Short mmCIF file of C-alpha atoms (C1' of nucleotides) in Angstrom, two decimals:
data_model
loop_
_atom_site.label_atom_id
_atom_site.label_comp_id
_atom_site.label_asym_id
_atom_site.label_seq_id
_atom_site.Cartn_x
_atom_site.Cartn_y
_atom_site.Cartn_z
CA MET A 1 -22.92 5.72 7.36
CA SER A 2 -23.65 5.24 3.57
CA THR A 3 -27.14 5.30 2.47
CA GLN A 4 -28.24 8.28 -0.03
CA ALA A 5 -25.14 10.25 -1.74
CA PRO A 6 -25.89 14.12 -1.40
CA ARG A 7 -27.43 15.16 -4.66
CA ARG A 8 -24.85 14.58 -7.14
CA VAL A 9 -25.95 15.75 -10.52
CA ARG A 10 -22.23 15.67 -11.82
CA THR A 11 -20.73 12.64 -13.18
CA GLY A 12 -16.88 13.54 -11.25
CA LYS A 13 -17.07 10.25 -9.58
CA ARG A 14 -13.48 9.51 -10.92
CA GLN A 15 -12.40 12.96 -9.80
CA ASP A 16 -14.48 12.61 -6.41
CA VAL A 17 -12.38 9.18 -5.35
CA MET A 18 -9.32 10.96 -6.28
CA THR A 19 -9.91 13.52 -3.79
CA ALA A 20 -11.00 11.15 -1.15
CA ALA A 21 -7.58 8.98 -1.80
CA LEU A 22 -5.38 11.87 -1.90
CA ASN A 23 -6.87 13.29 1.51
CA GLU A 24 -7.00 9.54 2.77
CA PHE A 25 -3.46 8.70 1.88
CA GLN A 26 -1.94 11.88 3.23
CA GLU A 27 -3.48 11.86 6.44
CA HIS A 28 -3.53 8.33 7.67
CA GLY A 29 -0.73 7.12 4.99
CA PHE A 30 -1.12 4.67 1.99
CA LEU A 31 -1.09 1.00 4.30
CA GLU A 32 -3.43 2.57 6.73
CA THR A 33 -6.00 3.22 4.48
CA SER A 34 -8.34 0.81 3.01
CA MET A 35 -10.05 1.15 -0.56
CA ASP A 36 -13.23 0.48 1.70
CA ARG A 37 -12.67 3.80 3.33
CA ILE A 38 -11.87 5.43 0.22
CA ALA A 39 -15.09 4.56 -1.47
CA GLU A 40 -16.94 5.68 1.92
CA VAL A 41 -15.19 8.92 1.95
CA ALA A 42 -15.70 9.46 -1.84
CA HIS A 43 -19.66 8.50 -1.57
CA VAL A 44 -19.04 6.06 -4.20
CA SER A 45 -19.22 1.97 -4.05
CA LYS A 46 -16.06 0.15 -3.66
CA ARG A 47 -17.05 -1.46 -7.15
CA THR A 48 -17.10 2.21 -8.67
CA VAL A 49 -13.45 2.85 -7.44
CA TYR A 50 -12.18 -0.55 -8.83
CA ASN A 51 -13.97 0.45 -12.43
CA HIS A 52 -11.98 3.89 -12.64
CA PHE A 53 -8.71 2.58 -11.06
CA ALA A 54 -7.11 -1.14 -11.49
CA SER A 55 -5.54 -1.32 -7.94
CA LYS A 56 -4.70 0.62 -4.95
CA GLU A 57 -1.19 1.04 -6.40
CA ALA A 58 -3.04 2.39 -9.81
CA LEU A 59 -4.76 4.68 -7.72
CA PHE A 60 -1.64 6.17 -6.07
CA GLU A 61 0.16 6.71 -8.74
CA ALA A 62 -2.87 8.77 -10.55
CA ILE A 63 -2.84 11.03 -7.65
CA LEU A 64 1.24 11.24 -7.62
CA ASP A 65 0.81 12.11 -11.33
CA GLU A 66 -1.90 14.88 -10.81
CA LEU A 67 0.01 16.00 -7.65
CA ILE A 68 3.56 16.36 -9.44
CA VAL A 69 2.01 18.27 -12.52
CA ARG A 70 -0.11 20.53 -9.71
CA CYS A 71 2.93 21.40 -8.20
CA GLY A 72 4.65 22.59 -11.56
CA HIS A 73 8.24 23.78 -11.83
CA LEU A 74 9.69 26.76 -9.73
CA GLU A 75 10.43 29.55 -12.69
CA PHE A 76 12.11 33.04 -11.05
CA PRO A 77 12.17 36.10 -12.77
CA PRO A 78 15.65 36.34 -14.71
CA LEU A 79 18.50 37.82 -13.59
CA ASN A 80 18.32 41.67 -13.79
CA GLU A 81 19.79 44.91 -12.82
CA GLU A 82 18.26 45.13 -9.21
CA PRO A 83 20.56 44.56 -6.17
CA LEU A 84 20.99 40.65 -6.17
CA GLU A 85 19.61 41.26 -2.42
CA ASP A 86 16.22 41.91 -3.55
CA GLN A 87 15.96 39.60 -6.36
CA LEU A 88 17.56 36.59 -3.62
CA LEU A 89 14.54 37.88 -1.45
CA VAL A 90 12.01 37.10 -4.23
CA ILE A 91 13.73 34.00 -4.95
CA GLY A 92 13.71 32.76 -1.21
CA ARG A 93 9.88 33.87 -1.18
CA MET A 94 8.93 32.31 -4.07
CA TYR A 95 10.90 28.95 -2.67
CA ALA A 96 9.33 29.14 0.58
CA GLU A 97 5.88 29.64 -0.79
CA LEU A 98 6.16 26.76 -3.19
CA VAL A 99 7.76 24.38 -0.30
CA THR A 100 4.95 25.26 1.94
CA SER A 101 2.14 25.26 -0.50
CA ASP A 102 -0.82 22.76 0.53
CA ASP A 103 -0.09 20.71 -2.78
CA PHE A 104 3.48 20.25 -2.24
CA ILE A 105 3.03 19.13 1.54
CA LYS A 106 0.67 16.84 0.86
CA LEU A 107 2.61 15.58 -2.14
CA SER A 108 5.79 15.17 0.50
CA ARG A 109 3.09 13.53 2.76
CA VAL A 110 1.71 10.86 0.61
CA VAL A 111 5.05 9.95 -1.31
CA LEU A 112 7.06 9.92 2.21
CA SER A 113 4.26 7.58 3.57
CA ARG A 114 5.09 5.17 0.90
CA PHE A 115 8.80 5.07 0.09
CA ILE A 116 10.65 5.76 3.64
CA GLN A 117 11.66 2.06 3.15
CA SER A 118 12.42 2.22 -0.60
CA PRO A 119 14.37 5.05 -2.01
CA ARG A 120 13.78 4.36 -5.15
CA MET A 121 11.70 7.61 -5.62
CA ALA A 122 11.33 8.83 -2.48
CA GLY A 123 14.19 11.51 -2.82
CA THR A 124 13.55 12.77 -5.98
CA ALA A 125 9.98 14.85 -5.19
CA VAL A 126 10.75 14.94 -1.44
CA THR A 127 14.28 16.11 -0.26
CA GLY A 128 13.78 19.35 -1.92
CA ARG A 129 16.70 18.73 -4.57
CA GLU A 130 15.00 18.61 -7.11
CA PRO A 131 12.90 22.33 -6.57
CA GLN A 132 16.29 23.87 -5.41
CA LYS A 133 17.59 23.38 -8.60
CA PRO A 134 16.28 27.27 -10.01
CA ILE A 135 18.11 28.52 -7.22
CA GLN A 136 21.44 27.11 -8.45
CA ASN A 137 20.88 28.06 -12.00
CA TRP A 138 20.31 31.45 -10.63
CA ILE A 139 23.43 31.86 -8.52
CA GLU A 140 25.35 30.01 -11.70
CA THR A 141 23.61 33.19 -14.04
CA ALA A 142 25.07 35.58 -11.74
CA GLN A 143 28.64 34.18 -11.44
CA LYS A 144 28.86 34.11 -15.22
CA GLN A 145 27.68 37.59 -15.56
CA GLY A 146 30.38 38.36 -12.60
CA ARG A 147 27.85 39.60 -10.02
CA LEU A 148 29.04 36.87 -7.80
CA PRO A 149 32.16 35.81 -6.89
CA PRO A 150 33.23 31.82 -8.06
CA PHE A 151 32.37 29.63 -5.28
CA ASP A 152 30.84 25.90 -4.90
CA ALA A 153 27.23 26.99 -5.87
CA ALA A 154 25.72 23.83 -5.63
CA GLN A 155 26.52 23.79 -1.73
CA ALA A 156 25.70 27.58 -1.40
CA THR A 157 22.25 26.45 -2.75
CA THR A 158 22.13 23.64 -0.41
CA GLN A 159 22.87 26.26 2.42
CA PHE A 160 20.24 28.67 1.30
CA ALA A 161 17.42 26.09 0.86
CA GLY A 162 18.38 24.37 3.91
CA MET A 163 17.87 27.58 5.99
CA ILE A 164 14.49 27.88 4.44
CA THR A 165 13.16 24.08 4.51
CA SER A 166 14.38 23.78 8.12
CA THR A 167 11.76 26.56 9.28
CA GLU A 168 8.91 26.39 6.43
CA TYR A 169 8.89 23.04 5.08
CA TRP A 170 10.13 20.32 7.65
CA PRO A 171 7.82 21.49 10.54
CA ARG A 172 5.10 21.56 8.57
CA LEU A 173 5.66 18.31 6.83
CA ILE A 174 6.15 16.29 9.83
CA GLN A 175 3.92 18.06 12.61
CA ASN A 176 1.84 20.88 11.08
CA GLU A 177 3.11 23.73 12.63
CA THR A 178 3.99 26.46 11.08
CA ALA A 179 7.04 28.73 12.55
CA PHE A 180 6.14 32.21 11.52
CA ASP A 181 3.39 34.09 10.75
CA GLU A 182 3.48 36.10 7.35
CA GLN A 183 5.74 39.07 8.82
CA GLY A 184 7.93 36.76 10.84
CA ARG A 185 8.85 34.85 7.85
CA ASP A 186 9.82 37.91 5.74
CA GLN A 187 12.36 38.83 8.22
CA TYR A 188 13.57 35.33 8.70
CA LEU A 189 14.43 35.30 5.13
CA LYS A 190 15.77 38.81 5.01
CA SER A 191 18.06 37.68 7.38
CA ILE A 192 19.08 34.34 5.45
CA VAL A 193 19.46 36.88 2.23
CA SER A 194 21.42 39.04 4.27
CA MET A 195 24.11 36.38 5.92
CA PHE A 196 24.13 34.81 2.39
CA LEU A 197 25.31 37.12 0.07
CA GLY A 198 27.34 38.83 3.40
CA HIS A 199 29.47 35.69 3.09
CA TYR A 200 29.56 35.11 -0.51
CA ALA A 201 29.28 38.59 -2.01
CA HIS A 202 31.45 40.71 0.46
CA LEU A 203 28.44 42.65 1.23
CA GLU A 204 28.54 45.04 3.72
CA THR A 205 25.80 43.79 5.84
CA PRO A 206 24.15 46.07 8.11
CA THR A 207 23.49 43.91 11.40
CA SER A 208 20.55 42.39 11.76
CA PRO A 209 17.44 44.15 13.91
CA ALA A 210 17.57 42.91 17.28
CA MET B 1 13.79 -22.04 7.99
CA SER B 2 13.94 -22.67 11.36
CA THR B 3 15.52 -25.79 13.32
CA GLN B 4 18.48 -25.17 15.30
CA ALA B 5 18.98 -21.77 16.38
CA PRO B 6 22.75 -20.51 16.17
CA ARG B 7 24.56 -21.86 19.82
CA ARG B 8 23.91 -19.00 21.64
CA VAL B 9 24.16 -19.95 25.25
CA ARG B 10 23.35 -16.56 27.37
CA THR B 11 19.40 -16.24 27.46
CA GLY B 12 19.60 -12.74 25.72
CA LYS B 13 16.24 -13.43 23.83
CA ARG B 14 14.67 -10.26 24.76
CA GLN B 15 17.41 -8.05 23.80
CA ASP B 16 17.87 -10.46 20.35
CA VAL B 17 14.10 -9.77 19.67
CA MET B 18 14.38 -5.74 19.98
CA THR B 19 17.41 -5.70 18.38
CA ALA B 20 15.77 -8.07 15.49
CA ALA B 21 12.43 -5.93 15.25
CA LEU B 22 14.41 -2.19 15.76
CA ASN B 23 16.08 -3.48 12.39
CA GLU B 24 13.02 -4.93 10.62
CA PHE B 25 10.93 -1.79 11.79
CA GLN B 26 13.70 0.72 10.24
CA GLU B 27 13.93 -0.96 7.02
CA HIS B 28 10.58 -1.64 6.42
CA GLY B 29 8.33 0.41 8.29
CA PHE B 30 5.98 -0.66 11.00
CA LEU B 31 3.04 -2.19 9.35
CA GLU B 32 5.54 -3.93 6.91
CA THR B 33 6.95 -5.99 9.32
CA SER B 34 4.96 -8.75 10.85
CA MET B 35 5.38 -10.28 14.39
CA ASP B 36 6.68 -13.64 12.18
CA ARG B 37 9.36 -12.05 10.74
CA ILE B 38 10.77 -10.75 13.88
CA ALA B 39 10.50 -14.40 15.56
CA GLU B 40 12.18 -15.34 12.49
CA VAL B 41 15.21 -12.84 12.54
CA ALA B 42 15.73 -13.36 15.96
CA HIS B 43 16.10 -16.92 15.91
CA VAL B 44 13.30 -16.75 18.54
CA SER B 45 9.83 -18.59 18.44
CA LYS B 46 6.86 -16.21 17.89
CA ARG B 47 5.66 -17.12 21.31
CA THR B 48 8.73 -15.87 22.67
CA VAL B 49 8.47 -12.54 21.37
CA TYR B 50 4.99 -12.73 22.91
CA ASN B 51 6.35 -13.82 26.23
CA HIS B 52 8.42 -10.74 26.59
CA PHE B 53 6.24 -7.82 25.05
CA ALA B 54 2.51 -7.92 25.19
CA SER B 55 1.69 -6.72 22.11
CA LYS B 56 3.57 -5.23 18.96
CA GLU B 57 2.51 -1.95 19.95
CA ALA B 58 4.62 -2.81 23.28
CA LEU B 59 7.52 -3.94 21.48
CA PHE B 60 7.74 -0.68 19.28
CA GLU B 61 7.32 1.45 22.34
CA ALA B 62 10.11 -0.36 24.23
CA ILE B 63 12.18 -0.02 21.06
CA LEU B 64 11.59 3.38 21.16
CA ASP B 65 12.60 4.35 24.65
CA GLU B 66 15.82 2.49 24.22
CA LEU B 67 16.78 4.15 21.32
CA ILE B 68 15.83 7.70 23.05
CA VAL B 69 18.05 6.57 25.94
CA ARG B 70 20.98 5.49 23.22
CA CYS B 71 20.72 8.87 21.76
CA GLY B 72 21.39 10.42 24.90
CA HIS B 73 21.72 14.62 25.36
CA LEU B 74 23.99 16.57 23.15
CA GLU B 75 26.71 17.81 25.69
CA PHE B 76 29.04 20.72 24.46
CA PRO B 77 32.11 22.29 26.17
CA PRO B 78 31.36 25.23 27.91
CA LEU B 79 31.81 28.34 26.35
CA ASN B 80 35.67 29.25 27.11
CA GLU B 81 38.03 31.84 25.42
CA GLU B 82 38.94 30.38 22.46
CA PRO B 83 38.05 31.88 19.06
CA LEU B 84 34.13 31.32 18.83
CA GLU B 85 34.81 30.26 15.38
CA ASP B 86 36.90 27.44 16.48
CA GLN B 87 34.40 26.70 19.36
CA LEU B 88 31.46 26.74 17.02
CA LEU B 89 33.19 24.61 14.44
CA VAL B 90 33.21 21.91 17.07
CA ILE B 91 29.77 21.98 17.62
CA GLY B 92 28.76 22.11 14.16
CA ARG B 93 31.01 18.84 14.20
CA MET B 94 29.03 17.10 17.10
CA TYR B 95 25.68 18.07 15.99
CA ALA B 96 26.31 16.77 12.52
CA GLU B 97 27.64 13.56 14.10
CA LEU B 98 24.68 12.54 16.62
CA VAL B 99 22.19 14.09 13.59
CA THR B 100 23.83 11.19 11.18
CA SER B 101 24.61 8.73 13.95
CA ASP B 102 23.20 5.24 13.18
CA ASP B 103 20.90 5.10 16.17
CA PHE B 104 19.74 8.89 15.63
CA ILE B 105 18.78 8.01 11.88
CA LYS B 106 17.10 5.02 13.30
CA LEU B 107 14.88 6.90 15.43
CA SER B 108 14.03 8.87 13.09
CA ARG B 109 12.93 6.35 10.32
CA VAL B 110 10.97 4.51 13.22
CA VAL B 111 9.22 6.91 14.70
CA LEU B 112 8.74 8.68 11.22
CA SER B 113 7.24 5.63 9.30
CA ARG B 114 4.93 5.23 12.62
CA PHE B 115 4.13 9.16 13.47
CA ILE B 116 4.14 10.65 9.68
CA GLN B 117 0.05 11.43 10.20
CA SER B 118 -0.09 11.76 14.33
CA PRO B 119 2.12 14.70 15.38
CA ARG B 120 1.55 13.56 19.03
CA MET B 121 5.48 12.68 19.20
CA ALA B 122 6.66 12.64 15.75
CA GLY B 123 8.07 16.20 16.13
CA THR B 124 9.76 15.73 19.27
CA ALA B 125 12.61 13.63 18.49
CA VAL B 126 12.19 14.07 14.76
CA THR B 127 12.42 17.42 13.41
CA GLY B 128 15.56 17.74 15.51
CA ARG B 129 14.09 20.59 17.49
CA GLU B 130 14.94 19.38 20.46
CA PRO B 131 18.40 18.27 20.04
CA GLN B 132 19.30 21.63 18.51
CA LYS B 133 18.47 23.19 21.92
CA PRO B 134 21.73 22.65 23.30
CA ILE B 135 23.13 25.02 20.27
CA GLN B 136 20.88 27.57 21.44
CA ASN B 137 21.80 27.69 25.06
CA TRP B 138 25.73 28.06 23.88
CA ILE B 139 24.81 31.24 21.70
CA GLU B 140 22.56 32.81 24.61
CA THR B 141 25.39 32.22 27.07
CA ALA B 142 27.61 33.62 24.60
CA GLN B 143 25.47 36.90 24.50
CA LYS B 144 25.03 37.27 28.03
CA GLN B 145 28.95 37.49 28.22
CA GLY B 146 29.12 39.84 25.47
CA ARG B 147 31.12 37.94 23.38
CA LEU B 148 28.32 38.13 20.47
CA PRO B 149 25.60 40.76 20.00
CA PRO B 150 22.06 40.49 20.89
CA PHE B 151 20.31 39.01 18.42
CA ASP B 152 17.48 36.55 18.42
CA ALA B 153 19.23 33.32 19.21
CA ALA B 154 16.23 30.85 18.59
CA GLN B 155 16.02 32.03 14.76
CA ALA B 156 19.87 31.87 14.26
CA THR B 157 20.22 28.70 15.70
CA THR B 158 17.56 27.50 13.39
CA GLN B 159 19.47 28.91 10.47
CA PHE B 160 22.76 27.02 12.03
CA ALA B 161 21.27 23.63 12.40
CA GLY B 162 18.94 23.59 9.25
CA MET B 163 22.36 24.10 6.98
CA ILE B 164 23.60 21.36 8.64
CA THR B 165 20.41 18.97 8.75
CA SER B 166 19.53 19.89 5.08
CA THR B 167 22.93 18.25 4.02
CA GLU B 168 23.84 15.79 6.79
CA TYR B 169 20.60 14.45 8.61
CA TRP B 170 17.44 14.59 5.60
CA PRO B 171 19.36 13.14 2.61
CA ARG B 172 20.60 10.59 4.71
CA LEU B 173 17.29 9.60 6.37
CA ILE B 174 14.98 9.71 3.29
CA GLN B 175 17.61 8.10 0.79
CA ASN B 176 20.62 6.53 2.22
CA GLU B 177 23.06 9.05 0.34
CA THR B 178 25.62 10.72 2.40
CA ALA B 179 25.90 14.02 0.54
CA PHE B 180 30.13 14.41 1.40
CA ASP B 181 33.05 12.51 2.52
CA GLU B 182 34.41 13.30 5.51
CA GLN B 183 36.86 15.92 4.76
CA GLY B 184 34.12 17.97 2.29
CA ARG B 185 32.01 17.87 4.84
CA ASP B 186 34.46 19.44 7.53
CA GLN B 187 35.06 22.07 4.53
CA TYR B 188 31.21 22.68 4.43
CA LEU B 189 31.01 23.00 8.18
CA LYS B 190 33.82 25.72 7.99
CA SER B 191 31.27 27.48 5.29
CA ILE B 192 28.79 27.75 7.66
CA VAL B 193 30.66 28.87 11.01
CA SER B 194 32.04 31.47 8.93
CA MET B 195 28.97 32.51 7.04
CA PHE B 196 27.06 32.38 10.70
CA LEU B 197 29.69 34.33 12.56
CA GLY B 198 30.00 36.73 9.64
CA HIS B 199 26.81 37.78 9.84
CA TYR B 200 26.02 37.78 13.54
CA ALA B 201 29.31 39.04 15.01
CA HIS B 202 30.79 41.28 12.67
CA LEU B 203 33.40 39.01 12.16
CA GLU B 204 35.70 40.13 9.01
CA THR B 205 35.34 36.78 6.96
CA PRO B 206 38.14 35.72 4.42
CA THR B 207 35.91 34.58 1.54
CA SER B 208 35.43 31.43 1.26
CA PRO B 209 38.03 29.21 -1.31
CA ALA B 210 36.56 28.84 -4.47
"C1'" DA C 1 -38.91 2.89 -26.59
"C1'" DC C 2 -34.37 0.76 -26.50
"C1'" DT C 3 -29.65 0.53 -25.43
"C1'" DT C 4 -25.47 1.91 -23.68
"C1'" DT C 5 -23.20 3.48 -19.63
"C1'" DA C 6 -21.68 4.73 -15.09
"C1'" DC C 7 -22.61 3.09 -10.72
"C1'" DT C 8 -24.35 0.58 -6.62
"C1'" DG C 9 -24.96 -3.19 -3.03
"C1'" DC C 10 -23.80 -7.19 -1.69
"C1'" DA C 11 -21.75 -11.54 -1.36
"C1'" DC C 12 -17.42 -13.78 -1.74
"C1'" DC C 13 -12.61 -15.48 -2.08
"C1'" DG C 14 -7.78 -15.74 -0.48
"C1'" DT C 15 -4.25 -14.13 1.85
"C1'" DT C 16 -1.86 -11.74 5.67
"C1'" DC C 17 -1.60 -11.06 10.57
"C1'" DA C 18 -2.15 -10.19 15.58
"C1'" DG C 19 -2.53 -12.69 19.29
"C1'" DG C 20 -3.73 -16.82 21.76
"C1'" DG C 21 -3.28 -21.98 23.36
"C1'" DT C 22 -0.91 -26.14 24.11
"C1'" DA C 23 2.48 -29.80 25.28
"C1'" DG C 24 6.40 -30.82 24.43
"C1'" DT C 25 11.84 -29.47 25.43
"C1'" DT C 26 15.94 -27.31 26.95
"C1'" DT C 27 18.05 -24.86 30.92
"C1'" DC C 28 19.66 -23.89 35.14
"C1'" DA C 29 20.04 -23.19 40.05
"C1'" DA C 30 18.85 -25.92 44.14
"C1'" DT D 1 18.30 -35.12 40.62
"C1'" DT D 2 14.68 -32.46 40.32
"C1'" DG D 3 11.57 -29.06 39.58
"C1'" DA D 4 10.56 -24.27 37.59
"C1'" DA D 5 11.24 -21.46 33.80
"C1'" DA D 6 11.83 -20.40 29.52
"C1'" DC D 7 11.68 -21.76 25.27
"C1'" DT D 8 10.05 -23.95 20.98
"C1'" DA D 9 6.86 -26.01 16.98
"C1'" DC D 10 2.39 -25.92 15.73
"C1'" DC D 11 -1.90 -25.37 15.27
"C1'" DC D 12 -5.94 -22.28 15.98
"C1'" DT D 13 -8.66 -17.73 15.63
"C1'" DG D 14 -11.08 -13.90 14.14
"C1'" DA D 15 -10.32 -9.79 11.55
"C1'" DA D 16 -8.86 -6.60 7.98
"C1'" DC D 17 -8.19 -5.88 3.46
"C1'" DG D 18 -7.22 -6.09 -1.74
"C1'" DG D 19 -9.88 -7.44 -5.21
"C1'" DT D 20 -13.75 -9.91 -8.09
"C1'" DG D 21 -18.47 -11.10 -9.80
"C1'" DC D 22 -22.98 -10.19 -10.50
"C1'" DA D 23 -27.79 -8.75 -10.77
"C1'" DG D 24 -29.96 -4.45 -10.70
"C1'" DT D 25 -30.61 0.23 -11.42
"C1'" DA D 26 -30.80 5.14 -13.04
"C1'" DA D 27 -29.94 8.04 -16.53
"C1'" DA D 28 -28.68 9.79 -21.04
"C1'" DG D 29 -28.57 9.28 -25.67
"C1'" DT D 30 -30.61 7.76 -30.05
#
DNA sequence: ACTTTACTGCACCGTTCAGGGTAGTTTCAA
DNA sequence: TTGAAACTACCCTGAACGGTGCAGTAAAGT
């Protein structure tokens, strides 16, 4: 299994290596993936891999960097005059989308497979503490403007995000299952928003549909 | 680093090996732990390890089995006449306790470190889908007895459990941090219960303390 | 045509590690 | 006391793997 690489005019070897490595890493984990294997999958000689990346570690870091950039930062529309319910629903959707995006899942897998035992940086990207910061900011803004009463915003954020990740993120990360179809998910998000605001904003909540 | 093992009269070698292996596995992961290392930590010759366990894989499975048994099954007090709030709080506490117990965390780590890439059994024990079943049962019982209105019990359970795991389980698993002290946790649980029942049981909820 | 650059293929090194073999020693029960 | 079972110390193997060196080729710029 090697011989002729498929006709490849461009000199995107470096990118090929990274792509192959990313897939192997996220599928089989860091240690279970050999450099030989990566070279093979990338249709590239092992030496080429090492010409581009000094070591397996360096290759891994390069992938991490790219992935982090690719995931970017959540940017919600700023607090406006619309009903909080509608705005929070949008936020919930965006958060769920980020957290289930291919890139984010890959990033999580790759990080997790490497750092379960060394908490150095594992937590930062993975536990979702980082990406849920914008939610907290939004809540705090709403509080400052008197649209929400004072309460522990960090805790509330954790609750809100926790309900989302527990169905959207973790199951997808660990197994590959998705709990909902498009529509089921939206109904679930609505239920979360309603519960959340019902508790924290004294909203009259129509009971959720059976 | 060998010579005389510390005075050890009993012939608990097999148990010693399992204990040592469990610790090494959960701390360093499956692949990063060598059989030599396990033998050393267990104060046992490598040959003894292999006399008890046919292979590294077999040793791993034995540990898994023991751990699963040790975690046991959640058994809540059955639905009674007390206020639902109190009962649900107890349930929340018990669930949180299980999910943060040393054994459960170790089990999760050990499984996770081995099976991120093969969903075979990873999910079963880890995602917490299994241990949250008793919660769902409790809710369904309450619905049958008319103490709670009809709604999607599975979804509600996921929400409830999700809020707990997101602060108690995942941070502890990935990093080793605990989000709360004893008292903060209880306040958090109360907030969850209040939010949950406020939404699903039309309870008049006094707003949470600021 | 010539040089440079990227790439290949392959042999090779050093290490780590699972697992086996064995001869000798300790433990313990009959 | 004796004999079997458990255990130890130590040596060995074969394979996998990270990483290097090198000679050669294909292509692209000049």
